[in-house]
Coordinates of C-alpha atoms and ligand atoms in Angstrom, one line a residue:
X179 CA 0.0 -0.1 0.1
X180 CA 1.4 3.4 -1.0
X181 CA 0.5 5.2 2.1
X182 CA 0.4 8.7 0.4
X183 CA -2.8 7.6 -1.7
X184 CA -4.7 7.3 1.5
X185 CA -5.9 9.8 4.1
X186 CA -4.3 10.0 7.5
X187 CA -7.3 8.4 9.0
X188 CA -7.2 5.5 6.6
X189 CA -3.5 4.7 7.3
X190 CA -4.2 5.0 11.1
X191 CA -7.1 2.6 10.7
X192 CA -5.3 0.1 8.8
X193 CA -2.4 0.2 11.3
X194 CA -4.7 -0.2 14.2
X195 CA -6.6 -3.1 12.6
X196 CA -3.3 -4.7 11.7
X197 CA -2.2 -4.6 15.3
X198 CA -5.4 -6.0 16.7
X199 CA -5.3 -8.7 13.9
X200 CA -1.8 -9.8 14.8
X201 CA -2.2 -9.3 18.5
X202 CA -5.7 -10.6 19.2
X203 CA -7.1 -12.5 16.3
X204 CA -4.1 -14.5 15.0
X205 CA -3.2 -16.3 18.3
X206 CA -6.8 -17.6 18.7
X207 CA -7.9 -18.2 15.0
X208 CA -7.1 -21.8 15.1
X209 CA -8.9 -22.4 18.4
X210 CA -12.3 -20.9 17.4
X211 CA -11.8 -22.4 14.0
X212 CA -11.8 -26.0 15.8
X213 CA -14.4 -25.0 18.4
X214 CA -16.8 -23.4 15.7
X215 CA -17.5 -20.8 18.5
X216 CA -18.2 -17.1 18.2
X217 CA -14.9 -15.2 19.6
X218 CA -16.5 -12.8 22.0
X219 CA -12.9 -11.9 23.3
X220 CA -12.2 -10.6 19.7
X221 CA -15.4 -8.7 19.5
X222 CA -14.4 -7.1 22.9
X223 CA -11.2 -6.2 21.5
X224 CA -12.6 -4.5 18.3
X225 CA -15.1 -2.6 20.6
X226 CA -12.3 -1.5 23.0
X227 CA -10.2 -0.4 20.1
X228 CA -13.0 1.8 18.9
X229 CA -13.2 0.2 15.4
X230 CA -16.8 -1.2 15.7
X231 CA -18.5 1.7 13.8
X232 CA -15.8 2.5 11.2
X233 CA -18.5 2.9 8.4
X234 CA -21.3 4.5 10.6
X235 CA -21.6 8.4 10.3
X236 CA -20.2 10.5 13.1
X237 CA -23.5 11.7 14.0
X238 CA -24.6 8.2 15.3
X239 CA -21.2 7.6 17.1
X240 CA -19.2 5.9 14.3
X241 CA -15.9 7.0 12.7
X242 CA -17.6 8.3 9.6
X243 CA -15.4 6.3 7.4
X244 CA -16.6 5.1 3.8
X245 CA -16.4 1.8 2.1
X246 CA -12.6 2.2 1.6
X247 CA -11.9 2.6 5.3
X248 CA -14.1 -0.5 6.0
X249 CA -12.2 -2.4 3.4
X250 CA -8.8 -1.5 4.8
X251 CA -10.0 -2.8 8.2
X252 CA -11.7 -6.1 6.7
X253 CA -8.5 -6.9 4.8
X254 CA -6.3 -6.7 7.9
X255 CA -8.5 -8.8 9.9
X256 CA -9.0 -11.4 7.2
X257 CA -5.2 -11.6 6.9
X258 CA -5.2 -13.1 10.3
X259 CA -8.7 -14.9 10.2
X260 CA -11.2 -14.9 7.5
X261 CA -13.9 -15.8 9.9
X262 CA -13.0 -12.9 12.2
X263 CA -13.1 -10.6 9.0
X264 CA -16.6 -11.5 8.1
X265 CA -17.7 -11.6 11.7
X266 CA -16.9 -7.8 11.6
X267 CA -18.1 -7.0 8.0
X268 CA -21.4 -8.6 8.3
X269 CA -22.3 -5.7 10.7
X270 CA -21.8 -3.3 7.8
X271 CA -24.0 -5.5 5.6
X272 CA -26.6 -5.6 8.3
X273 CA -26.7 -1.8 9.1
X274 CA -26.1 -0.3 5.5
X275 CA -30.0 -0.6 4.7
X276 CA -30.5 1.6 7.9
X277 CA -27.7 4.1 6.9
X278 CA -29.1 4.0 3.3
X279 CA -32.8 4.3 3.9
X280 CA -33.7 4.4 7.6
X281 CA -35.4 7.6 9.0
X282 CA -33.6 9.7 11.3
X283 CA -35.5 8.2 14.3
X284 CA -34.5 4.6 13.1
X285 CA -30.8 5.8 12.6
X286 CA -31.0 7.2 16.2
X287 CA -32.6 4.0 17.5
X288 CA -30.2 1.4 16.0
X289 CA -26.8 2.8 14.7
X290 CA -25.3 4.2 17.9
X291 CA -25.4 0.8 19.6
X292 CA -23.8 -0.8 16.5
X293 CA -21.3 1.9 16.4
X294 CA -20.1 1.5 20.0
X295 CA -19.9 -2.3 19.6
X296 CA -22.6 -2.9 22.1
X297 CA -25.0 -4.4 19.5
X298 CA -24.2 -6.5 16.4
X299 CA -26.6 -6.8 13.4
X300 CA -27.2 -9.4 10.7
X301 CA -28.7 -9.5 7.2
X302 CA -31.6 -11.8 6.4
X303 CA -32.3 -11.8 2.6
X304 CA -31.8 -15.6 1.6
X305 CA -34.2 -18.3 2.1
X306 CA -34.0 -22.0 1.6
X307 CA -35.6 -21.9 -2.0
X308 CA -34.4 -18.2 -2.6
X309 CA -30.7 -17.8 -3.1
X310 CA -29.5 -16.3 -6.2
X311 CA -33.0 -15.6 -7.1
X312 CA -33.5 -13.6 -3.7
X313 CA -36.4 -11.8 -5.1
X314 CA -38.6 -15.0 -5.1
X315 CA -38.6 -15.1 -1.3
X316 CA -41.8 -16.1 0.4
X317 CA -41.3 -14.9 4.0
X318 CA -44.4 -12.7 4.7
X319 CA -45.0 -9.5 6.7
X320 CA -48.6 -8.8 7.1
X321 CA -49.9 -5.3 8.4
X322 CA -52.0 -5.6 11.4
X323 CA -52.9 -2.3 13.0
X324 CA -49.7 -0.3 13.9
X325 CA -47.4 -3.4 13.4
X326 CA -46.5 -6.0 11.0
X327 CA -46.7 -10.0 11.7
X328 CA -43.6 -11.7 10.0
X329 CA -43.9 -15.5 9.2
X330 CA -41.5 -17.6 7.4
X331 CA -37.7 -18.7 7.4
X332 CA -34.4 -17.0 6.6
X333 CA -31.6 -19.2 5.7
X334 CA -27.7 -18.6 6.0
X335 CA -27.9 -15.8 8.4
X336 CA -24.3 -14.9 9.3
X337 CA -23.9 -13.9 12.8
X338 CA -27.6 -14.2 13.5
X339 CA -27.5 -16.0 16.6
X340 CA -25.2 -13.5 18.2
X341 CA -26.7 -10.2 16.8
X342 CA -29.1 -8.0 18.7
X343 CA -30.7 -6.8 15.5
X344 CA -31.5 -8.4 12.2
X345 CA -32.5 -6.8 9.1
X346 CA -35.1 -9.0 7.7
X347 CA -36.6 -8.9 4.0
X348 CA -40.1 -10.1 3.7
X349 CA -42.9 -9.9 1.3
X350 CA -45.7 -7.2 2.0
X351 CA -47.5 -7.5 -1.3
X352 CA -47.3 -10.9 -2.9
X353 CA -48.7 -9.7 -6.1
X354 CA -45.8 -7.4 -6.8
X355 CA -43.0 -9.9 -6.8
X356 CA -39.6 -8.3 -6.0
X357 CA -41.5 -4.9 -5.8
X358 CA -43.5 -6.3 -2.9
X359 CA -40.6 -6.8 -0.6
X360 CA -39.9 -4.5 2.4
X361 CA -37.3 -4.4 5.0
X362 CA -37.6 -4.7 8.7
X363 CA -35.2 -4.5 11.7
X364 CA -36.3 -7.2 14.1
X365 CA -34.8 -7.0 17.5
X366 CA -33.6 -9.9 19.5
X367 CA -36.1 -11.1 22.0
X368 CA -39.0 -10.2 19.9
X369 CA -41.7 -12.9 20.5
X370 CA -41.7 -15.2 17.5
X371 CA -38.1 -14.6 16.5
X372 CA -36.2 -17.8 16.8
X373 CA -32.8 -19.0 16.0
X374 CA -32.8 -22.4 14.3
X375 CA -30.2 -24.6 12.9
X376 CA -26.4 -23.7 13.2
X377 CA -24.5 -24.7 9.9
X378 CA -21.5 -26.8 10.3
X379 CA -19.3 -25.1 7.8
X380 CA -16.1 -25.8 5.8
X381 CA -14.6 -22.3 6.7
X382 CA -15.3 -19.2 8.5
X383 CA -16.2 -21.3 11.4
X384 CA -15.8 -19.0 14.3
X385 CA -18.8 -16.8 12.9
X386 CA -22.2 -18.6 13.3
X387 CA -24.5 -19.0 10.3
X388 CA -27.8 -19.9 11.2
X389 CA -31.5 -20.3 10.1
X390 CA -34.0 -17.8 11.5
X391 CA -37.7 -18.8 12.1
X392 CA -40.3 -16.1 12.2
X393 CA -43.5 -17.3 13.9
X394 CA -46.0 -14.7 14.1
X395 CA -43.2 -12.4 15.0
X396 CA -45.0 -9.0 15.5
X397 CA -42.6 -5.8 14.9
X398 CA -43.9 -2.3 15.3
X399 CA -44.6 -0.3 12.2
X400 CA -41.9 2.1 13.2
X401 CA -39.3 -1.1 12.3
X402 CA -40.2 -0.8 8.6
X403 CA -37.1 0.6 7.1
X404 CA -37.7 4.0 5.3
X405 CA -41.3 4.0 6.4
X406 CA -42.5 2.9 3.0
X407 CA -43.5 -0.8 1.8
X408 CA -42.2 -2.2 -1.4
X409 CA -38.8 -0.6 -1.2
X410 CA -36.9 -3.8 0.4
X411 CA -35.5 -5.3 -2.7
X412 CA -34.0 -2.1 -3.9
X413 CA -32.7 -1.5 -0.4
X414 CA -31.1 -5.0 -0.6
X415 CA -29.5 -4.3 -4.0
X416 CA -28.1 -1.1 -3.1
X417 CA -26.7 -2.5 0.1
X418 CA -25.1 -5.3 -1.9
X419 CA -23.5 -2.7 -4.2
X420 CA -21.8 -1.2 -1.2
X421 CA -21.0 -4.2 0.7
X422 CA -19.5 -6.4 -2.0
X423 CA -16.2 -4.6 -1.9
X424 CA -16.1 -5.6 1.9
X425 CA -16.2 -9.4 0.7
X426 CA -13.5 -8.7 -1.8
X427 CA -11.4 -7.2 0.9
X428 CA -11.9 -10.2 2.9
X429 CA -10.8 -12.1 -0.2
X430 CA -7.6 -10.0 -0.5
X431 CA -6.8 -10.3 3.1
X432 CA -7.2 -14.2 3.1
X433 CA -4.9 -14.2 -0.2
X434 CA -2.3 -12.0 1.5
X435 CA -2.2 -13.9 4.8
X436 CA -1.7 -17.1 2.9
X437 CA 1.2 -15.5 0.7
X438 CA 2.9 -14.3 4.0
X439 CA 2.9 -17.7 5.3
X440 CA 4.1 -19.2 2.0
X441 CA 6.7 -16.9 1.9
X442 CA 8.0 -17.7 5.3
X443 CA 7.7 -21.4 4.6
X444 CA 9.5 -21.6 1.4
X445 CA 12.3 -19.7 2.7
X446 CA 12.6 -22.1 5.7
X447 CA 12.0 -25.4 3.9
X448 CA 15.0 -27.2 2.5
X449 CA 14.8 -29.6 -0.4
X450 CA 17.8 -30.9 -2.6
X451 CA 20.1 -29.1 -0.1
X452 CA 18.6 -25.7 -0.7
X453 CA 15.6 -23.5 0.3
X454 CA 12.6 -24.3 -1.8
X455 CA 12.3 -20.6 -2.7
X456 CA 15.5 -20.6 -4.5
X457 CA 13.8 -22.7 -7.3
X458 CA 12.6 -20.5 -10.2
X459 CA 9.5 -22.5 -10.4
X460 CA 8.5 -21.4 -6.9
X461 CA 9.9 -17.9 -7.3
X462 CA 7.5 -17.5 -10.4
X463 CA 4.7 -18.7 -8.4
X464 CA 5.4 -16.2 -5.6
X465 CA 5.6 -13.3 -8.3
X466 CA 2.4 -14.3 -9.8
X467 CA 0.6 -14.5 -6.6
X468 CA 1.8 -11.1 -5.3
X469 CA 0.8 -9.5 -8.6
X470 CA -2.7 -11.1 -8.7
X471 CA -3.2 -10.0 -5.0
X472 CA -2.1 -6.4 -5.8
X473 CA -4.4 -6.1 -8.8
X474 CA -7.2 -7.3 -6.8
X475 CA -6.5 -4.9 -4.0
X476 CA -6.2 -2.0 -6.4
X477 CA -9.7 -2.9 -8.1
X478 CA -11.2 -3.3 -4.7
X479 CA -9.9 0.3 -3.6
X480 CA -11.0 1.7 -6.9
X481 CA -14.5 0.3 -6.3
X482 CA -14.7 1.6 -2.8
X483 CA -13.4 5.1 -3.9
X484 CA -16.1 5.1 -6.6
X485 CA -18.9 4.3 -4.1
X486 CA -17.5 6.8 -1.5
X487 CA -17.4 9.3 -4.2
X488 CA -21.3 9.2 -4.4
X489 CA -21.1 7.9 -7.9
X490 CA -24.5 6.6 -9.1
X491 CA -23.2 3.8 -11.2
X492 CA -21.6 1.5 -8.7
X493 CA -23.2 -1.8 -9.4
X494 CA -20.7 -3.1 -12.3
X495 CA -17.4 -1.9 -10.5
X496 CA -18.7 -3.4 -7.2
X497 CA -19.4 -6.7 -8.9
X498 CA -16.1 -6.8 -10.8
X499 CA -14.0 -6.3 -7.5
X500 CA -15.9 -8.9 -5.7
X501 CA -15.6 -11.3 -8.6
X502 CA -12.0 -10.7 -9.3
X503 CA -10.6 -10.7 -5.7
X504 CA -12.7 -13.7 -4.6
X505 CA -11.4 -15.8 -7.8
X506 CA -7.9 -14.5 -7.0
X507 CA -8.1 -15.5 -3.4
X508 CA -9.4 -19.0 -4.1
X509 CA -6.4 -19.5 -6.6
X510 CA -3.9 -18.1 -4.3
X511 CA -4.9 -19.9 -1.2
X512 CA -4.9 -23.2 -3.2
X513 CA -1.4 -22.5 -4.6
X514 CA -0.2 -21.6 -1.2
X515 CA -1.3 -25.0 0.1
X516 CA 0.6 -26.4 -2.7
X517 CA 3.6 -24.6 -1.6
X518 CA 3.5 -26.2 1.8
X519 CA 3.5 -29.7 0.2
X520 CA 2.0 -32.7 2.2
X521 CA 2.3 -30.4 5.2
X522 CA -0.3 -27.9 3.8
X523 CA -2.8 -30.6 3.5
X524 CA -2.6 -31.2 7.2
X525 CA -3.7 -29.0 10.1
X526 CA -0.2 -28.9 11.6
X527 CA 0.2 -25.5 9.7
X528 CA -2.6 -22.7 9.4
X529 CA -2.5 -22.8 5.7
X530 CA -5.3 -25.0 4.9
X531 CA -7.7 -22.8 6.8
X532 CA -7.0 -19.8 4.4
X533 CA -8.2 -22.1 1.5
X534 CA -11.3 -23.3 3.5
X535 CA -12.1 -19.7 4.5
X536 CA -11.6 -18.3 1.0
X537 CA -14.1 -20.7 -0.7
X538 CA -17.2 -18.7 0.7
X539 CA -16.1 -15.5 -0.7
X540 CA -17.0 -16.9 -4.1
X541 CA -20.5 -17.8 -2.9
X542 CA -22.1 -15.3 -0.6
X543 CA -23.4 -11.9 -1.4
X544 CA -24.1 -13.1 -4.7
X545 CA -22.1 -16.3 -6.4
X546 CA -19.5 -15.3 -8.9
X547 CA -21.7 -16.5 -11.7
X548 CA -24.3 -13.9 -10.4
X549 CA -21.4 -11.3 -10.5
X550 CA -20.6 -12.3 -14.1
X551 CA -24.5 -11.8 -14.8
X552 CA -24.6 -8.6 -13.1
X553 CA -21.5 -7.2 -15.1
X554 CA -22.7 -8.6 -18.4
X555 CA -26.0 -7.1 -18.0
X556 CA -24.6 -3.8 -17.3
X557 CA -22.1 -4.2 -20.2
X558 CA -24.8 -5.0 -22.7
X559 CA -27.1 -2.0 -21.4
X560 CA -24.0 0.3 -22.1
X561 CA -23.4 -1.2 -25.4
X562 CA -27.0 -0.2 -26.1
X563 CA -26.4 3.2 -25.2
X564 CA -27.7 3.1 -21.6
X565 CA -26.0 4.1 -18.3
X566 CA -23.6 1.5 -16.7
Ligands
FAD631 C1 -21.8 -19.4 4.8 C2 -22.7 -18.6 4.4 C3 -23.1 -17.4 4.8 C4 -24.1 -16.6 4.2 N1 -24.5 -15.6 4.7 C5 -25.6 -14.8 4.3 C6 -26.3 -13.8 5.0 O1 -25.7 -13.3 6.2 N2 -27.4 -13.3 4.7 C7 -28.0 -13.8 3.6 O2 -29.0 -13.2 3.3 N3 -27.5 -14.8 2.9 C8 -26.4 -15.3 3.2 N4 -25.8 -16.4 2.7 C9 -26.4 -16.9 1.3 C10 -25.7 -16.7 0.0 O3 -25.8 -15.4 -0.3 C11 -26.4 -17.8 -1.0 O4 -25.9 -19.0 -0.6 C12 -25.9 -17.4 -2.5 O5 -26.5 -16.2 -2.9 C13 -26.4 -18.5 -3.4 O6 -27.6 -18.9 -3.1 P1 -27.8 -20.5 -3.0 O7 -27.0 -21.0 -2.1 O8 -29.3 -20.7 -2.9 O9 -27.4 -21.2 -4.4 P2 -28.4 -21.2 -5.8 O10 -29.0 -19.9 -6.0 O11 -29.3 -22.4 -5.6 O12 -27.3 -21.5 -6.9 C14 -26.8 -23.0 -7.1 C15 -25.8 -22.8 -8.2 O13 -26.3 -22.1 -9.4 C16 -25.6 -21.1 -9.8 N5 -26.7 -20.3 -10.3 C17 -27.9 -19.8 -9.8 N6 -28.5 -18.9 -10.8 C18 -27.7 -18.9 -11.7 C19 -27.9 -18.1 -13.0 N7 -28.9 -17.3 -13.3 N8 -26.8 -18.1 -14.1 C20 -25.7 -19.0 -13.8 N9 -25.6 -19.7 -12.4 C21 -26.5 -19.6 -11.6 C22 -25.1 -20.5 -8.5 O14 -24.1 -19.7 -9.0 C23 -24.6 -22.0 -7.9 O15 -23.6 -22.2 -8.4 C24 -24.8 -17.1 3.0 C25 -24.4 -18.4 2.5 C26 -23.4 -19.1 3.1 C27 -23.1 -20.5 2.7

């Protein structure tokens, strides 16, 4: 990173995040991966370091940073542990709908707790039968007096069992398809709001991913985000445009963390009477990986800067950075396992966890096939003379 290209706050944030990642996250990453438990001690350290509300406006207690600030922190956390990186980033995913479309009252109600690290928030869009096609969701929210009654199930809710708030998308008008979807903030403890199955995952094991059951869950009308029905799908899509660089930054962090370990290992490991990194075949792999990581990082930062500039057309570049960085991450982490030889395949070294953690970045917040669809759709529209 060429520090002159970043603000003083961004360099400071990156440094603070790196220190916390190295001192607090890295030493316990394997422990929580094996236990598949949420690392509350890490959450407390993030809170104590004042990093919980990096992306939240200052007027609501946050640091007032943009997507680039968020990405810098997520990359550093993920370099030490991909699960801890997403455990942090999911709070941005869950709270972006409030920041983007919440009323002043709603922002005042929910953002300060998140910014202070007192409250965590999740994002409930996907359902069992509605993944890539999220607009086909069936969870219902029916108006009843001055409240809404939610019924249905949400699947793959990252952080759901540890979060105090959950941004839940539900259908208020089944006749309008995706235009009949609305977003609600549901608070933990609301009757009818239940945590279901905990997924047993390949990677990011320290962050719980759960099913959410909504069983006549009554929320006040005041929890309808933006105060208008039918805006939910649009709010979700705008949120994903802003959040995808965060997943991409997680991917870059994982790739960089894996390369760091591979650099160290190939320098120490001796075969044929010399260090493995003295072979040209290995050096070329290291050079290719470093180049791919830097290219991915620069695209993530370009996308984040574009979003932070307030530019209207962010969908394509956001999808591009997610696509590229996560594919690079999968390739680099797999190649780093290769550089550890047989030891890379075993749990004696932390490298295999990087490969496991990287895989999900190609799947969530829209699979990489879906990113290609999004990019192609924009390309074709541009070619036909429309806006990107
Ligand atoms: C660990 C984890 C955490 C998650 N966290 C969250 C979360 O916090 N909140 C949330 O709302 N969701 C979350 N998700 C859900 C995630 O976003 C979805 O899994 C993802 O969008 C894909 O949906 P699906 O799993 O139903 O796959 P499907 O949509 O069933 O896709 C199956 C396959 O078909 C491909 N495919 C589908 N449609 C097309 C198409 N039109 N063209 C080409 N290929 C296509 C897909 O790319 C995929 O390879 C999480 C998922 C996981 C596994």
